[in-house]
mmCIF file with all atom_site columns, C-alpha atoms in Angstrom:
data_model
loop_
_atom_site.group_PDB
_atom_site.id
_atom_site.type_symbol
_atom_site.label_atom_id
_atom_site.label_alt_id
_atom_site.label_comp_id
_atom_site.label_asym_id
_atom_site.label_entity_id
_atom_site.label_seq_id
_atom_site.pdbx_PDB_ins_code
_atom_site.Cartn_x
_atom_site.Cartn_y
_atom_site.Cartn_z
_atom_site.occupancy
_atom_site.B_iso_or_equiv
_atom_site.pdbx_formal_charge
_atom_site.auth_seq_id
_atom_site.auth_comp_id
_atom_site.auth_asym_id
_atom_site.auth_atom_id
_atom_site.pdbx_PDB_model_num
ATOM 1   C CA . UNK A 1 1   ? 11.343 -31.425 17.061  1.00 47.00 ? 1   UNK A CA 1
ATOM 2   C CA . UNK A 1 2   ? 13.667 -33.126 14.265  1.00 49.00 ? 2   UNK A CA 1
ATOM 3   C CA . UNK A 1 3   ? 10.358 -32.221 11.797  1.00 45.00 ? 3   UNK A CA 1
ATOM 4   C CA . UNK A 1 4   ? 10.508 -29.228 12.416  1.00 51.00 ? 4   UNK A CA 1
ATOM 5   C CA . UNK A 1 5   ? 13.964 -28.387 11.787  1.00 43.00 ? 5   UNK A CA 1
ATOM 6   C CA . UNK A 1 6   ? 13.824 -31.075 8.138   1.00 38.00 ? 6   UNK A CA 1
ATOM 7   C CA . UNK A 1 7   ? 10.467 -28.407 7.389   1.00 38.00 ? 7   UNK A CA 1
ATOM 8   C CA . UNK A 1 8   ? 12.401 -25.117 8.060   1.00 38.00 ? 8   UNK A CA 1
ATOM 9   C CA . UNK A 1 9   ? 15.224 -26.074 6.062   1.00 42.00 ? 9   UNK A CA 1
ATOM 10  C CA . UNK A 1 10  ? 13.015 -27.387 3.296   1.00 39.00 ? 10  UNK A CA 1
ATOM 11  C CA . UNK A 1 11  ? 11.429 -23.955 3.461   1.00 38.00 ? 11  UNK A CA 1
ATOM 12  C CA . UNK A 1 12  ? 15.015 -22.204 3.597   1.00 42.00 ? 12  UNK A CA 1
ATOM 13  C CA . UNK A 1 13  ? 15.856 -23.923 0.657   1.00 41.00 ? 13  UNK A CA 1
ATOM 14  C CA . UNK A 1 14  ? 13.252 -23.590 -1.470  1.00 41.00 ? 14  UNK A CA 1
ATOM 15  C CA . UNK A 1 15  ? 13.340 -20.048 -0.964  1.00 45.00 ? 15  UNK A CA 1
ATOM 16  C CA . UNK A 1 16  ? 16.814 -19.838 -1.994  1.00 44.00 ? 16  UNK A CA 1
ATOM 17  C CA . UNK A 1 17  ? 16.418 -21.915 -5.537  1.00 41.00 ? 17  UNK A CA 1
ATOM 18  C CA . UNK A 1 18  ? 13.711 -19.307 -6.282  1.00 45.00 ? 18  UNK A CA 1
ATOM 19  C CA . UNK A 1 19  ? 15.903 -16.424 -5.607  1.00 48.00 ? 19  UNK A CA 1
ATOM 20  C CA . UNK A 1 20  ? 18.859 -17.793 -7.345  1.00 50.00 ? 20  UNK A CA 1
ATOM 21  C CA . UNK A 1 21  ? 17.719 -19.935 -10.207 1.00 56.00 ? 21  UNK A CA 1
ATOM 22  C CA . UNK A 1 22  ? 15.061 -17.935 -11.689 1.00 88.00 ? 22  UNK A CA 1
ATOM 23  C CA . UNK A 1 23  ? 13.173 -17.818 -14.738 1.00 95.00 ? 23  UNK A CA 1
ATOM 24  C CA . UNK A 1 24  ? 12.956 -15.003 -16.727 1.00 96.00 ? 24  UNK A CA 1
ATOM 25  C CA . UNK A 1 25  ? 9.184  -15.240 -16.235 1.00 96.00 ? 25  UNK A CA 1
ATOM 26  C CA . UNK A 1 26  ? 9.415  -15.274 -12.716 1.00 96.00 ? 26  UNK A CA 1
ATOM 27  C CA . UNK A 1 27  ? 12.081 -12.548 -12.737 1.00 96.00 ? 27  UNK A CA 1
ATOM 28  C CA . UNK A 1 28  ? 9.470  -10.552 -14.189 1.00 96.00 ? 28  UNK A CA 1
ATOM 29  C CA . UNK A 1 29  ? 6.177  -11.580 -12.268 1.00 96.00 ? 29  UNK A CA 1
ATOM 30  C CA . UNK A 1 30  ? 8.554  -10.721 -9.170  1.00 95.00 ? 30  UNK A CA 1
ATOM 31  C CA . UNK A 1 31  ? 9.270  -7.093  -10.954 1.00 96.00 ? 31  UNK A CA 1
ATOM 32  C CA . UNK A 1 32  ? 5.145  -6.560  -11.078 1.00 95.00 ? 32  UNK A CA 1
ATOM 33  C CA . UNK A 1 33  ? 5.240  -7.100  -7.389  1.00 96.00 ? 33  UNK A CA 1
ATOM 34  C CA . UNK A 1 34  ? 8.147  -5.571  -5.750  1.00 96.00 ? 34  UNK A CA 1
ATOM 35  C CA . UNK A 1 35  ? 9.399  -3.260  -7.880  1.00 96.00 ? 35  UNK A CA 1
ATOM 36  C CA . UNK A 1 36  ? 12.296 -2.022  -5.002  1.00 96.00 ? 36  UNK A CA 1
ATOM 37  C CA . UNK A 1 37  ? 13.712 -5.599  -5.154  1.00 96.00 ? 37  UNK A CA 1
ATOM 38  C CA . UNK A 1 38  ? 13.731 -5.999  -9.263  1.00 97.00 ? 38  UNK A CA 1
ATOM 39  C CA . UNK A 1 39  ? 15.911 -2.795  -9.339  1.00 97.00 ? 39  UNK A CA 1
ATOM 40  C CA . UNK A 1 40  ? 18.081 -4.307  -6.816  1.00 97.00 ? 40  UNK A CA 1
ATOM 41  C CA . UNK A 1 41  ? 18.310 -7.803  -9.012  1.00 97.00 ? 41  UNK A CA 1
ATOM 42  C CA . UNK A 1 42  ? 19.075 -5.533  -11.489 1.00 98.00 ? 42  UNK A CA 1
ATOM 43  C CA . UNK A 1 43  ? 21.979 -3.886  -10.017 1.00 97.00 ? 43  UNK A CA 1
ATOM 44  C CA . UNK A 1 44  ? 23.246 -7.008  -8.986  1.00 97.00 ? 44  UNK A CA 1
ATOM 45  C CA . UNK A 1 45  ? 23.635 -8.097  -12.587 1.00 96.00 ? 45  UNK A CA 1
ATOM 46  C CA . UNK A 1 46  ? 24.938 -5.199  -13.650 1.00 97.00 ? 46  UNK A CA 1
ATOM 47  C CA . UNK A 1 47  ? 27.691 -5.295  -10.852 1.00 96.00 ? 47  UNK A CA 1
ATOM 48  C CA . UNK A 1 48  ? 28.637 -8.719  -11.985 1.00 95.00 ? 48  UNK A CA 1
ATOM 49  C CA . UNK A 1 49  ? 28.729 -8.228  -15.522 1.00 95.00 ? 49  UNK A CA 1
ATOM 50  C CA . UNK A 1 50  ? 30.660 -4.848  -15.534 1.00 94.00 ? 50  UNK A CA 1
ATOM 51  C CA . UNK A 1 51  ? 32.907 -6.877  -12.758 1.00 93.00 ? 51  UNK A CA 1
ATOM 52  C CA . UNK A 1 52  ? 32.843 -10.399 -13.125 1.00 91.00 ? 52  UNK A CA 1
ATOM 53  C CA . UNK A 1 53  ? 34.651 -12.792 -10.993 1.00 88.00 ? 53  UNK A CA 1
ATOM 54  C CA . UNK A 1 54  ? 38.250 -13.813 -12.070 1.00 88.00 ? 54  UNK A CA 1
ATOM 55  C CA . UNK A 1 55  ? 37.869 -16.192 -15.090 1.00 84.00 ? 55  UNK A CA 1
ATOM 56  C CA . UNK A 1 56  ? 34.461 -15.372 -16.625 1.00 80.00 ? 56  UNK A CA 1
ATOM 57  C CA . UNK A 1 57  ? 33.495 -13.684 -19.291 1.00 80.00 ? 57  UNK A CA 1
ATOM 58  C CA . UNK A 1 58  ? 35.050 -10.204 -19.994 1.00 84.00 ? 58  UNK A CA 1
ATOM 59  C CA . UNK A 1 59  ? 33.366 -7.858  -18.564 1.00 87.00 ? 59  UNK A CA 1
ATOM 60  C CA . UNK A 1 60  ? 31.054 -5.434  -20.168 1.00 88.00 ? 60  UNK A CA 1
ATOM 61  C CA . UNK A 1 61  ? 30.735 -1.623  -20.280 1.00 91.00 ? 61  UNK A CA 1
ATOM 62  C CA . UNK A 1 62  ? 27.358 -0.045  -19.055 1.00 95.00 ? 62  UNK A CA 1
ATOM 63  C CA . UNK A 1 63  ? 26.712 3.699   -19.362 1.00 95.00 ? 63  UNK A CA 1
ATOM 64  C CA . UNK A 1 64  ? 23.416 4.344   -17.652 1.00 95.00 ? 64  UNK A CA 1
ATOM 65  C CA . UNK A 1 65  ? 21.843 7.900   -18.721 1.00 93.00 ? 65  UNK A CA 1
ATOM 66  C CA . UNK A 1 66  ? 21.994 10.601  -16.266 1.00 93.00 ? 66  UNK A CA 1
ATOM 67  C CA . UNK A 1 67  ? 19.065 10.671  -13.722 1.00 95.00 ? 67  UNK A CA 1
ATOM 68  C CA . UNK A 1 68  ? 17.873 7.157   -14.614 1.00 96.00 ? 68  UNK A CA 1
ATOM 69  C CA . UNK A 1 69  ? 15.582 6.474   -11.502 1.00 96.00 ? 69  UNK A CA 1
ATOM 70  C CA . UNK A 1 70  ? 15.088 2.614   -10.247 1.00 96.00 ? 70  UNK A CA 1
ATOM 71  C CA . UNK A 1 71  ? 11.580 2.712   -11.559 1.00 97.00 ? 71  UNK A CA 1
ATOM 72  C CA . UNK A 1 72  ? 12.987 3.674   -14.941 1.00 97.00 ? 72  UNK A CA 1
ATOM 73  C CA . UNK A 1 73  ? 16.025 1.455   -14.666 1.00 97.00 ? 73  UNK A CA 1
ATOM 74  C CA . UNK A 1 74  ? 12.844 -1.243  -14.100 1.00 97.00 ? 74  UNK A CA 1
ATOM 75  C CA . UNK A 1 75  ? 10.508 -0.224  -16.603 1.00 97.00 ? 75  UNK A CA 1
ATOM 76  C CA . UNK A 1 76  ? 12.975 -0.140  -19.291 1.00 97.00 ? 76  UNK A CA 1
ATOM 77  C CA . UNK A 1 77  ? 14.936 -3.702  -18.502 1.00 98.00 ? 77  UNK A CA 1
ATOM 78  C CA . UNK A 1 78  ? 11.371 -5.277  -17.749 1.00 97.00 ? 78  UNK A CA 1
ATOM 79  C CA . UNK A 1 79  ? 10.007 -3.581  -21.298 1.00 97.00 ? 79  UNK A CA 1
ATOM 80  C CA . UNK A 1 80  ? 13.162 -4.383  -23.450 1.00 97.00 ? 80  UNK A CA 1
ATOM 81  C CA . UNK A 1 81  ? 12.686 -8.204  -22.425 1.00 97.00 ? 81  UNK A CA 1
ATOM 82  C CA . UNK A 1 82  ? 8.761  -8.781  -22.652 1.00 95.00 ? 82  UNK A CA 1
ATOM 83  C CA . UNK A 1 83  ? 9.416  -7.545  -26.317 1.00 96.00 ? 83  UNK A CA 1
ATOM 84  C CA . UNK A 1 84  ? 11.999 -10.100 -27.648 1.00 95.00 ? 84  UNK A CA 1
ATOM 85  C CA . UNK A 1 85  ? 10.650 -12.505 -29.921 1.00 92.00 ? 85  UNK A CA 1
ATOM 86  C CA . UNK A 1 86  ? 11.135 -15.510 -29.062 1.00 93.00 ? 86  UNK A CA 1
ATOM 87  C CA . UNK A 1 87  ? 10.014 -14.868 -25.957 1.00 92.00 ? 87  UNK A CA 1
ATOM 88  C CA . UNK A 1 88  ? 12.753 -14.891 -22.984 1.00 93.00 ? 88  UNK A CA 1
ATOM 89  C CA . UNK A 1 89  ? 10.117 -16.255 -20.314 1.00 93.00 ? 89  UNK A CA 1
ATOM 90  C CA . UNK A 1 90  ? 11.723 -19.845 -19.568 1.00 93.00 ? 90  UNK A CA 1
ATOM 91  C CA . UNK A 1 91  ? 15.499 -18.308 -20.156 1.00 95.00 ? 91  UNK A CA 1
ATOM 92  C CA . UNK A 1 92  ? 17.875 -18.127 -17.160 1.00 96.00 ? 92  UNK A CA 1
ATOM 93  C CA . UNK A 1 93  ? 16.993 -14.314 -15.499 1.00 96.00 ? 93  UNK A CA 1
ATOM 94  C CA . UNK A 1 94  ? 20.669 -13.334 -15.311 1.00 95.00 ? 94  UNK A CA 1
ATOM 95  C CA . UNK A 1 95  ? 21.172 -13.691 -18.598 1.00 95.00 ? 95  UNK A CA 1
ATOM 96  C CA . UNK A 1 96  ? 18.159 -12.134 -19.684 1.00 97.00 ? 96  UNK A CA 1
ATOM 97  C CA . UNK A 1 97  ? 18.476 -9.397  -17.158 1.00 97.00 ? 97  UNK A CA 1
ATOM 98  C CA . UNK A 1 98  ? 22.428 -9.203  -18.723 1.00 95.00 ? 98  UNK A CA 1
ATOM 99  C CA . UNK A 1 99  ? 21.381 -9.290  -22.486 1.00 96.00 ? 99  UNK A CA 1
ATOM 100 C CA . UNK A 1 100 ? 18.926 -6.147  -21.769 1.00 97.00 ? 100 UNK A CA 1
ATOM 101 C CA . UNK A 1 101 ? 21.101 -3.944  -19.924 1.00 97.00 ? 101 UNK A CA 1
ATOM 102 C CA . UNK A 1 102 ? 23.906 -4.544  -22.720 1.00 95.00 ? 102 UNK A CA 1
ATOM 103 C CA . UNK A 1 103 ? 21.041 -3.797  -25.252 1.00 95.00 ? 103 UNK A CA 1
ATOM 104 C CA . UNK A 1 104 ? 19.955 -1.013  -23.303 1.00 96.00 ? 104 UNK A CA 1
ATOM 105 C CA . UNK A 1 105 ? 23.098 0.686   -21.480 1.00 96.00 ? 105 UNK A CA 1
ATOM 106 C CA . UNK A 1 106 ? 26.102 -0.667  -23.720 1.00 93.00 ? 106 UNK A CA 1
ATOM 107 C CA . UNK A 1 107 ? 29.005 2.496   -23.982 1.00 88.00 ? 107 UNK A CA 1
ATOM 108 C CA . UNK A 1 108 ? 31.241 0.932   -26.487 1.00 67.00 ? 108 UNK A CA 1
ATOM 109 C CA . UNK A 1 109 ? 31.975 -2.365  -24.061 1.00 47.00 ? 109 UNK A CA 1
ATOM 110 C CA . UNK A 1 110 ? 31.635 -6.277  -24.927 1.00 47.00 ? 110 UNK A CA 1
ATOM 111 C CA . UNK A 1 111 ? 27.978 -7.240  -25.024 1.00 48.00 ? 111 UNK A CA 1
ATOM 112 C CA . UNK A 1 112 ? 26.866 -9.886  -22.459 1.00 49.00 ? 112 UNK A CA 1
ATOM 113 C CA . UNK A 1 113 ? 25.703 -13.040 -24.889 1.00 49.00 ? 113 UNK A CA 1
ATOM 114 C CA . UNK A 1 114 ? 23.631 -15.963 -22.853 1.00 50.00 ? 114 UNK A CA 1
ATOM 115 C CA . UNK A 1 115 ? 24.774 -19.926 -22.991 1.00 42.00 ? 115 UNK A CA 1
#
């Protein structure tokens, strides 16, 4: 029974690592499969960069166009990321999403600069 617990723990830790330590290439692939989860991740990054935890970077102001659908948001963000030269494929997905959001939807606030 102990090996089942270890196997389950390994599977869960791999799933968690994929969700939070993914590259931009992984993010773009996941978006091509599940637009709903992709939109949720983009909105999560937007929330964090607009309201960062204490001691983190200064907040960025984002102004989304009225009526922007989840499909439109995903399309614009993923297109922007995919068009960057040099490629952002091996960058951290959070930094790439944040850069896309501030490039596309900045409303006078400070732009996010990834490390």
